[in-house]
Amino acid sequence: MEAALLAWLKKSLPQGGQFLVGLGDDAAVLQWQERSNCVVTSDLLADGTHFQLGQHTLAQIGRKLAAVNLSDLAAMAAEPLGLVVSLLLPDTMTLAQVQDIYAGMLPLCEEFDFRIAGGDTNVWSGNLVVSATAFGACPRSPLTRNGAELNDLLLVTGSLGGSLAGQHLDFTPRVREALLLNERYKIHAAMDISDGLALDAARLGEASGLGVVIDLPSVPISTAAHEITAADADGRSALERALADGEDFELLIAVPADEAGRLLSDQPLDIPLTQIGCFVREPGLWQSSQAGDQTPLPRTGYQHGSQAEASEA
Amino acid sequence: MEAALLAWLKKSLPQGGQFLVGLGDDAAVLQWQERSNCVVTSDLLADGTHFQLGQHTLAQIGRKLAAVNLSDLAAMAAEPLGLVVSLLLPDTMTLAQVQDIYAGMLPLCEEFDFRIAGGDTNVWSGNLVVSATAFGACPRSPLTRNGAELNDLLLVTGSLGGSLAGQHLDFTPRVREALLLNERYKIHAAMDISDGLALDAARLGEASGLGVVIDLPSVPISTAAHEITAADADGRSALERALADGEDFELLIAVPADEAGRLLSDQPLDIPLTQIGCFVREPGLWQSSQAGDQTPLPRTGYQHGSQAEASEA
């Protein structure tokens, strides 16, 4: 199947760009610009763990594979350049089905102007596993997790919670937003929310050697989280969903207070930017109480196929 | 487990080098040199298909994961810079076992001076799957598969066949050899032999729009292939093993005839370089006969988990 798939990919995928060598050689070759930074990230998705083949289409799975990797590039404020795809296919899968996986990635290739530069295709008797490595270039200094400073404010793009209702499959990685923010504003640190606001905000604080206080009434809650809460009987509030559901793939950023004021008043993105907390000296995750002091906030969140860190904290 | 693994990796793996951002952020960041080429390749190995957990140690599996990716970089004459590792772990696996996988990669990190720059760790109820993407830089023009010219000679490093006896687990990727050859000699095309000499030589010809004639008596046969043949009763000769076994991870190169003469007389590598054939106008894979003409040679070879292309040809 590999030879037939390669022939189809060469015909169907955009070629060229900065790639001197693309599909079909031992490796892809990209001509690099002077002195720029190369950003590399990898994500793997497995049937039964990250998606369910019966519930999700192959195109949705392909799209998600590309999108989660793009979201990691966004978290660094990198422009996507290419994606290398490794597939482990059930031996019952047809060429047309494999093409569906790639077809799901193509609209993102076009929207974000990157190339699928190669990969590795394997067949086995187990479940479908798809893995991709994305690489990009930073036009400016990359945004890392460890740059937040004491008294920085914590801002988030978009709204959170209820991603499982559909958002986790069709979200738009915040690539354009991250590039714009990093170009026009002074951003100290950033990450994308994949495992839930509470868990990821705690990680952002830890990476910077600080604690994080979240102002719960400020957290922007998605319509989906409200709808699921109204329809569901598990007793979790929409806010709890926004804190813990994960797979929002929104950006969490640390911004100095004066810059945050300018950013919140400019609202330079097509999606809302909301201040939801701040960085403090005491390590840990906190909520601000009405009395003005801080009480601990559980590090709720989601980790695929393993225990949430909540249990470790 | 991911947090504990990350802490161990940060302590155990070499950091820094050209990496501005390494383990633990959303992505790795590498400071790129001026105008150099970035080479990217990916390989995935699955339990039951590419290795057998009962037969092979986790350190052997980790070593092989790094080595097969390095071999692809060698095929392009690229210097290894970094490796991004994605793991899909059986839910019974312990942290110590995961550390064994990485421990298998460490000697190669040191030998070839590259960094493990990050990755993705997942847990599921299925078999172990390990995947890695390697990236490197080309000090000169990368060696590709499509540059062979009519009447170029076909040369191979080392000796072939019988890799399953052990070589496939402890082979040395031909990184140093490829860099030296590309620096000092005029090499038209190259690839590494992963699926067997016959199949891969045919691919090298096809990529360059040419046929390949192999002079069978010239093929360097490994001691392992001779030993397996002596001990085994399946009737395959040592030469058949050298043609079809695969996983030799030696270099196959196309060199203009006069340059090949110089190269064969210099023998600049620590391992033998042997002329085993040439590129011809007629597409296909051929063997030279004693009468001086060409007869077809079957494209025998090995593809993991799918039919060998021999059946397609």
XYZ file of C-alpha atoms in Angstrom:
626
model
C 0.000 0.000 0.000
C 2.884 2.371 0.789
C 3.886 2.886 -2.856
C 0.284 3.604 -3.910
C -0.204 5.961 -0.973
C 3.002 7.825 -1.826
C 1.898 8.248 -5.440
C -1.430 9.654 -4.286
C 0.198 11.977 -1.758
C 2.575 13.380 -4.374
C -0.394 14.134 -6.595
C -2.697 15.470 -3.881
C -0.522 17.450 -1.497
C 0.922 20.866 -2.218
C 4.662 20.514 -2.876
C 7.553 22.923 -2.923
C 7.506 26.047 -0.819
C 10.658 26.045 1.252
C 11.044 22.294 0.751
C 13.933 21.316 -1.471
C 13.084 17.645 -0.994
C 9.583 16.520 -0.092
C 7.740 13.222 -0.194
C 9.398 9.974 -1.226
C 13.032 10.365 -0.209
C 14.685 9.156 2.986
C 13.910 12.481 4.647
C 12.483 15.893 3.869
C 14.792 18.857 3.367
C 13.788 22.385 4.166
C 15.821 25.437 3.243
C 16.169 27.414 6.397
C 16.137 31.158 6.706
C 19.005 32.997 8.258
C 19.267 32.897 12.016
C 15.653 31.988 12.623
C 14.512 29.549 15.270
C 13.290 26.078 14.364
C 10.394 24.875 16.529
C 9.606 21.155 16.697
C 6.721 19.394 18.429
C 5.108 15.959 18.289
C 1.708 14.480 19.154
C 0.359 10.974 18.868
C -3.325 9.897 18.841
C -4.538 6.301 19.299
C -7.880 4.670 18.603
C -9.741 3.926 21.828
C -7.688 6.463 23.775
C -7.711 9.809 21.948
C -10.489 9.024 19.465
C -12.993 6.260 18.729
C -13.035 4.932 15.177
C -16.735 4.097 15.378
C -17.668 7.622 16.471
C -15.178 9.746 14.578
C -14.498 9.813 10.867
C -11.004 9.262 9.524
C -11.002 12.803 8.137
C -11.828 14.142 11.610
C -8.954 12.117 13.058
C -6.545 13.411 10.411
C -7.678 16.990 10.981
C -7.252 16.653 14.730
C -3.762 15.177 14.346
C -2.645 18.210 12.358
C -4.550 20.681 14.558
C -3.129 19.539 17.912
C 0.387 19.867 16.519
C -0.389 23.321 15.105
C -1.734 24.318 18.500
C 1.649 23.470 20.037
C 3.375 25.623 17.410
C 0.904 28.416 18.248
C 1.838 28.113 21.916
C 5.415 29.026 20.901
C 4.283 31.750 18.446
C 5.773 29.816 15.527
C 4.669 29.879 11.890
C 3.875 26.349 10.693
C 6.186 25.093 7.950
C 5.725 21.350 7.739
C 4.319 18.182 9.199
C 5.845 14.693 9.166
C 3.199 11.993 9.595
C 3.700 8.455 10.936
C 0.811 6.019 10.628
C 0.285 2.590 12.166
C -2.673 1.143 10.259
C -4.896 -1.826 11.100
C -4.301 -4.495 8.437
C -7.935 -4.229 7.372
C -7.594 -0.586 6.314
C -7.867 0.297 2.626
C -5.909 2.873 0.658
C -9.073 4.975 0.344
C -9.382 5.040 4.123
C -5.783 6.175 4.552
C -6.415 8.897 1.990
C -9.357 10.043 4.148
C -6.948 10.594 7.056
C -4.781 12.840 4.867
C -7.819 14.510 3.313
C -8.751 15.691 6.794
C -5.410 17.502 7.066
C -5.541 19.243 3.696
C -7.833 22.166 4.621
C -5.455 23.019 7.482
C -2.442 22.784 5.120
C -4.143 25.372 2.962
C -5.410 27.596 5.767
C -2.042 27.738 7.510
C 0.200 27.356 4.452
C 2.342 24.429 5.574
C 3.443 21.235 3.805
C 3.130 17.577 4.680
C 6.763 16.742 4.163
C 6.909 12.989 4.554
C 6.490 10.271 7.100
C 6.324 6.574 7.720
C 3.455 4.185 6.963
C 3.173 0.849 8.761
C 0.576 -1.896 8.993
C -0.186 -4.112 11.986
C -2.968 -6.153 13.565
C -3.682 -3.597 16.306
C -5.716 -0.380 16.495
C -5.119 2.726 14.415
C -2.329 4.986 15.731
C -1.512 8.307 14.073
C 1.458 10.447 15.006
C 2.810 13.695 13.634
C 5.722 16.013 14.180
C 5.209 19.638 13.249
C 7.953 22.135 12.677
C 7.816 25.841 12.298
C 9.838 29.024 12.452
C 9.591 31.899 14.900
C 9.644 35.344 13.306
C 10.375 36.689 16.814
C 11.545 35.162 20.079
C 9.540 32.037 20.820
C 6.966 32.193 23.609
C 7.915 29.701 26.300
C 6.240 28.575 29.504
C 8.931 29.740 31.857
C 8.883 33.509 31.339
C 6.003 34.621 33.591
C 6.988 37.205 36.223
C 5.570 38.044 39.632
C 2.356 40.091 39.322
C 1.939 39.302 35.621
C -1.697 38.893 34.684
C -3.075 35.624 33.261
C -5.162 36.019 30.086
C -6.966 33.470 27.967
C -8.293 33.511 24.389
C -11.840 32.407 23.519
C -14.007 30.456 25.941
C -13.532 27.157 27.751
C -15.224 23.862 28.565
C -17.456 21.315 26.852
C -14.942 20.587 24.105
C -16.068 16.964 23.824
C -19.359 18.190 22.297
C -17.449 18.811 19.071
C -14.900 21.582 19.560
C -12.089 19.069 20.165
C -12.485 17.886 16.562
C -12.970 21.145 14.693
C -11.121 23.750 16.755
C -9.006 26.364 15.045
C -5.439 26.313 16.330
C -4.577 29.799 17.564
C -1.607 30.248 15.265
C -2.590 33.646 13.822
C -3.553 34.940 17.259
C -0.245 33.904 18.822
C 1.794 35.455 16.008
C -0.130 38.724 16.245
C 0.145 38.887 20.023
C 3.870 38.154 19.967
C 4.460 40.718 17.241
C 2.543 43.621 18.762
C 2.623 43.066 22.514
C 5.031 42.134 25.260
C 4.031 38.581 26.207
C 6.083 36.937 28.978
C 4.939 33.310 28.663
C 2.355 31.200 26.859
C 0.971 27.715 26.444
C -2.061 26.102 24.843
C -4.780 24.555 27.011
C -4.913 20.860 26.207
C -5.533 19.243 29.581
C -7.855 21.780 31.236
C -7.473 25.348 32.451
C -6.783 24.458 36.086
C -4.091 21.869 35.369
C -2.456 23.864 32.590
C -2.510 27.184 34.484
C -0.795 25.416 37.388
C 1.850 24.113 34.956
C 2.434 27.578 33.520
C 3.019 28.917 37.020
C 5.323 26.035 37.939
C 7.398 26.442 34.801
C 7.989 30.078 35.835
C 8.616 29.262 39.505
C 5.418 31.042 40.579
C 1.922 30.317 41.811
C -1.245 31.193 39.916
C -4.459 32.689 41.292
C -7.567 32.250 39.167
C -10.510 34.608 39.577
C -13.273 32.081 39.000
C -16.099 34.520 38.097
C -13.920 35.854 35.256
C -13.382 32.505 33.520
C -15.048 32.658 30.067
C -17.341 29.646 29.799
C -18.259 28.247 26.370
C -21.826 27.849 25.143
C -21.112 24.123 24.813
C -20.193 23.884 28.507
C -23.450 25.631 29.462
C -25.487 23.383 27.153
C -23.911 20.165 28.419
C -24.461 21.307 31.999
C -28.144 22.038 31.297
C -28.646 18.649 29.622
C -26.476 16.525 31.883
C -27.099 15.031 35.276
C -23.562 14.439 36.535
C -23.767 17.455 38.795
C -20.758 19.322 37.406
C -21.247 23.032 36.866
C -20.367 24.817 33.649
C -17.468 26.477 35.510
C -16.136 23.100 36.629
C -16.226 22.021 32.985
C -14.346 25.140 31.905
C -11.699 24.398 34.534
C -11.255 20.699 33.874
C -12.577 19.490 30.505
C -9.446 20.174 28.479
C -8.913 20.047 24.710
C -9.942 23.703 24.461
C -6.750 24.519 22.558
C -7.041 28.156 23.543
C -3.969 30.200 24.486
C -3.045 30.959 28.072
C -0.670 33.921 28.296
C 1.252 35.795 30.986
C 1.386 39.545 30.404
C 2.807 42.398 32.530
C -0.039 44.384 34.106
C 0.320 47.621 32.109
C 0.631 45.717 28.830
C -2.406 43.633 29.770
C -4.412 46.819 30.212
C -3.531 47.908 26.685
C -4.219 44.426 25.300
C -7.613 44.109 26.990
C -8.684 47.526 25.786
C -7.386 46.924 22.210
C -8.954 43.456 21.936
C -6.862 42.926 18.784
C -8.103 39.396 18.010
C -11.273 38.119 16.320
C -11.942 36.223 19.533
C -12.207 37.632 23.062
C -9.173 37.997 25.299
C -10.087 37.755 28.991
C -8.112 38.412 32.157
C -8.713 35.465 34.476
C -6.010 35.688 37.119
C -2.470 36.596 38.046
C 0.888 35.164 39.040
C 1.859 35.200 42.714
C 4.882 34.289 44.814
C 3.277 31.355 46.680
C 3.672 28.195 44.567
C 0.494 26.332 43.739
C -2.904 26.943 42.225
C -5.270 29.304 44.023
C -8.677 30.904 43.690
C -9.357 34.426 44.877
C -12.119 34.541 47.471
C -14.665 37.296 48.034
C -12.800 38.271 51.193
C -9.828 39.120 48.971
C -7.558 36.305 50.115
C -6.555 33.080 48.371
C -7.767 29.531 48.912
C -6.411 26.435 47.149
C -7.978 25.436 43.826
C -7.820 21.737 42.849
C -5.637 20.976 39.812
C -8.487 19.323 37.963
C -7.797 18.337 34.410
C -7.592 15.566 31.934
C -4.787 13.336 30.793
C -5.425 10.775 28.098
C -5.034 7.246 29.265
C -3.354 8.094 32.531
C -4.374 9.576 35.835
C -4.866 13.312 35.994
C -2.144 15.071 37.903
C -4.830 16.085 40.358
C -4.142 12.792 42.067
C -0.430 13.560 42.332
C -0.804 17.086 43.632
C 3.760 9.049 34.893
C 4.458 11.847 32.394
C 5.567 14.355 35.031
C 7.897 11.843 36.693
C 9.294 10.797 33.324
C 9.905 14.422 32.349
C 11.752 15.087 35.598
C 13.955 12.048 34.981
C 14.608 13.013 31.362
C 15.647 16.546 32.331
C 18.124 15.077 34.780
C 19.415 12.282 32.553
C 19.583 13.685 29.030
C 22.185 16.148 27.800
C 20.573 19.584 27.439
C 21.550 22.742 25.613
C 23.701 22.645 22.521
C 21.836 24.490 19.817
C 18.566 24.072 21.701
C 17.210 27.268 23.185
C 14.211 25.391 24.582
C 14.350 21.690 25.301
C 12.243 19.263 27.278
C 9.067 20.315 29.063
C 7.662 23.139 26.950
C 5.017 22.935 24.218
C 7.740 22.412 21.642
C 11.503 22.372 21.300
C 13.328 25.358 19.820
C 16.577 25.049 17.940
C 18.681 27.982 16.853
C 19.338 27.495 13.185
C 22.521 28.296 11.350
C 22.539 30.612 8.375
C 21.255 29.232 5.095
C 21.717 25.611 6.061
C 19.288 22.858 5.153
C 17.016 21.300 7.749
C 16.482 17.565 7.239
C 13.516 15.854 8.887
C 12.615 12.159 8.986
C 10.317 9.934 11.012
C 10.129 6.228 11.872
C 7.687 4.266 13.977
C 8.218 0.807 15.509
C 5.447 -1.371 16.959
C 5.550 -4.420 19.220
C 4.703 -7.574 17.288
C 5.544 -5.952 13.964
C 8.987 -4.341 14.149
C 10.121 -5.916 17.412
C 8.938 -8.519 19.931
C 8.826 -7.394 23.554
C 9.507 -10.920 24.812
C 12.635 -11.271 22.655
C 14.054 -7.766 22.682
C 14.900 -5.612 25.665
C 13.414 -2.133 26.031
C 16.907 -0.644 25.755
C 17.401 -2.471 22.442
C 14.079 -1.097 21.198
C 15.011 2.446 22.224
C 18.410 2.138 20.582
C 16.878 0.848 17.374
C 14.300 3.666 17.307
C 17.076 6.261 17.417
C 19.343 4.315 15.054
C 16.813 3.848 12.228
C 16.108 7.574 12.257
C 19.832 8.384 12.257
C 20.256 6.032 9.305
C 17.726 8.130 7.355
C 19.671 11.281 8.211
C 22.839 9.499 7.034
C 21.141 8.696 3.737
C 20.797 12.471 3.173
C 24.334 13.220 4.484
C 22.910 15.252 7.368
C 24.469 15.836 10.783
C 22.045 14.725 13.528
C 20.822 17.564 15.749
C 17.821 16.279 17.640
C 15.197 13.633 18.132
C 11.560 14.075 19.174
C 10.139 10.887 20.701
C 6.460 9.857 20.890
C 5.580 6.848 23.009
C 2.359 4.861 23.272
C 2.824 2.702 26.363
C 0.896 -0.357 27.531
C -0.903 0.604 30.760
C 1.082 -2.050 32.643
C 4.416 -0.377 31.913
C 6.359 1.167 34.801
C 8.399 4.361 34.851
C 11.575 2.275 35.167
C 10.663 0.442 31.976
C 10.103 3.688 30.088
C 13.462 4.905 31.347
C 15.007 1.743 29.858
C 13.690 2.771 26.421
C 15.418 6.142 26.718
C 18.520 4.578 28.258
C 18.904 2.616 25.025
C 19.081 5.878 23.066
C 21.636 7.604 25.281
C 24.826 5.989 23.909
C 23.796 7.094 20.410
C 23.085 10.640 21.668
C 26.626 10.736 22.927
C 28.257 9.026 19.952
C 26.539 11.279 17.404
C 26.201 14.404 19.550
C 22.461 15.044 19.200
C 19.771 15.909 21.733
C 16.454 14.329 22.616
C 14.431 17.499 22.344
C 10.988 16.493 23.555
C 8.046 14.344 22.630
C 4.715 13.000 23.689
C 3.996 10.198 26.168
C 0.676 8.335 26.091
C -0.756 5.268 27.792
C -3.236 2.770 26.358
C -4.351 -0.842 26.674
C -2.647 -1.943 23.432
C 0.914 -2.958 22.533
C 3.983 -0.753 22.837
C 4.442 1.702 19.953
C 7.497 3.975 19.759
C 7.907 6.712 17.206
C 10.592 9.315 16.630
C 11.304 12.206 14.348
C 14.933 13.085 13.774
C 16.184 16.361 12.418
C 19.563 17.338 11.217
C 21.495 19.850 9.157
C 23.381 19.364 5.920
C 26.822 20.968 5.847
C 26.677 20.486 2.033
C 23.943 19.734 -0.483
C 21.818 16.862 0.782
C 22.159 13.497 -0.945
C 18.818 12.525 -2.472
C 17.585 9.434 -4.274
C 16.861 11.087 -7.582
C 20.301 12.244 -8.704
C 21.771 9.074 -10.258
C 22.864 9.479 -13.892
C 23.189 7.038 -16.765
C 26.346 4.879 -16.410
C 26.876 5.896 -12.771
C 28.247 3.038 -10.723
C 26.392 1.587 -7.734
C 28.466 1.226 -4.560
C 27.583 -0.120 -1.137
C 29.173 0.238 2.299
C 29.861 -2.755 4.550
C 28.325 -6.164 3.922
C 24.745 -7.363 3.616
C 22.305 -10.043 4.792
C 21.477 -11.887 7.981
C 20.628 -8.730 9.904
C 18.005 -10.529 11.995
C 20.818 -12.432 13.746
C 21.545 -9.248 15.691
C 22.804 -6.528 13.365
C 19.310 -4.988 13.085
C 19.489 -4.142 16.811
C 23.059 -2.937 17.174
C 23.989 -1.537 13.783
C 25.940 1.712 13.543
C 24.084 4.250 11.417
C 26.431 5.378 8.627
C 26.305 9.049 9.569
C 30.059 9.665 9.667
C 30.584 7.720 6.451
C 27.920 9.683 4.570
C 29.268 13.032 5.746
C 32.824 12.111 4.731
C 31.755 10.800 1.315
C 29.639 13.886 0.597
C 32.432 16.195 1.683
C 35.282 14.648 -0.276
C 33.678 12.990 -3.301
C 31.099 13.673 -5.967
C 28.130 11.490 -5.003
C 25.076 11.686 -7.287
C 22.472 9.879 -5.173
C 22.186 7.870 -1.971
C 19.822 5.926 0.248
C 20.092 3.555 3.191
C 19.209 -0.122 2.778
C 16.293 -0.850 5.057
C 14.135 -3.241 3.012
C 16.785 -5.292 1.211
C 19.391 -4.548 -1.445
C 17.293 -5.706 -4.403
C 14.176 -3.728 -3.491
C 16.062 -0.618 -2.406
C 18.421 -0.606 -5.401
C 15.367 -0.793 -7.663
C 13.887 2.192 -5.819
C 17.089 4.201 -6.194
C 16.992 3.562 -9.939
C 13.300 4.456 -10.201
C 13.745 7.694 -8.278
C 16.377 8.698 -10.849
C 14.360 7.458 -13.849
C 16.863 4.691 -14.586
C 17.273 0.955 -14.296
C 19.844 -0.781 -12.117
C 22.033 -3.768 -12.994
C 23.503 -5.688 -10.074
C 26.599 -7.808 -10.539
C 25.679 -10.619 -8.178
C 29.173 -12.056 -7.609
C 30.293 -8.617 -6.362
C 27.671 -8.288 -3.620
C 29.466 -8.246 -0.241
C 27.823 -10.894 1.938
C 27.979 -10.609 5.725
C 29.407 -13.276 7.987
C 25.964 -13.486 9.613
C 24.318 -14.311 6.279
C 26.857 -17.100 5.679
C 26.372 -18.472 9.200
C 22.576 -18.462 9.002
C 22.754 -20.149 5.614
C 25.050 -22.858 6.980
C 22.781 -23.488 9.981
C 19.424 -23.082 8.308
C 17.392 -25.455 6.167
C 15.101 -23.059 4.307
C 17.164 -23.419 1.157
C 17.997 -19.732 0.710
C 21.579 -18.974 -0.236
C 23.707 -16.384 1.530
C 23.469 -14.227 -1.624
C 19.664 -14.404 -1.548
C 19.809 -13.226 2.051
C 22.105 -10.348 1.124
C 19.649 -9.326 -1.601
C 16.435 -9.628 0.391
C 16.875 -9.682 4.167
C 16.824 -5.926 4.707
C 17.596 -3.910 7.836
C 21.245 -3.765 6.821
C 21.253 0.026 7.197
C 24.249 0.291 4.905
C 24.540 3.094 2.339
C 23.793 2.593 -1.331
C 25.367 5.324 -3.472
C 25.446 6.347 -7.116
C 28.827 7.670 -8.238
C 30.139 8.743 -11.680
C 32.543 6.117 -13.031
C 35.781 8.120 -12.771
C 34.962 9.276 -9.250
C 34.078 5.696 -8.300
C 37.527 4.602 -9.419
C 39.119 7.140 -7.103
C 36.776 6.220 -4.258
C 37.370 2.477 -4.586
C 41.122 2.959 -4.665
C 41.096 5.442 -1.737
C 38.789 3.276 0.414
C 38.411 6.284 2.745
C 36.061 4.606 5.251
C 36.708 2.254 8.160
C 34.385 -0.191 6.408
C 34.707 -1.551 2.862
C 33.168 0.236 -0.125
C 32.250 -2.164 -2.926
C 31.108 -1.623 -6.487
C 28.114 -3.885 -7.065
C 26.484 -2.580 -10.230
C 25.587 0.327 -12.449
C 22.708 2.470 -13.672
C 21.285 1.770 -17.129
C 18.685 3.285 -19.428
C 16.246 0.339 -19.318
C 13.955 0.744 -16.325
C 13.827 -2.151 -13.883
C 16.148 -4.299 -11.830
C 18.627 -6.512 -13.672
C 21.473 -8.903 -13.067
C 24.464 -9.099 -15.368
C 24.942 -12.553 -16.827
C 28.223 -14.263 -17.693
C 27.425 -13.726 -21.366
C 27.569 -9.982 -20.683
C 23.884 -9.251 -21.177
C 21.185 -8.471 -18.619
C 18.428 -10.662 -17.235
C 15.683 -9.539 -14.835
C 16.394 -9.756 -11.106
C 13.392 -10.161 -8.751
C 12.735 -7.176 -6.489
C 12.963 -9.298 -3.355
C 12.831 -7.441 -0.082
C 11.046 -6.933 3.120
C 8.330 -4.571 4.200
C 7.145 -4.665 7.784
C 3.559 -5.713 8.160
C 2.700 -5.474 4.483
C 3.473 -7.409 1.342
C 6.902 -6.979 -0.167
C 6.842 -5.004 -3.372
C 8.172 -8.135 -5.047
C 4.562 -9.185 -5.386
C 3.653 -5.924 -7.081
C 6.496 -5.917 -9.534
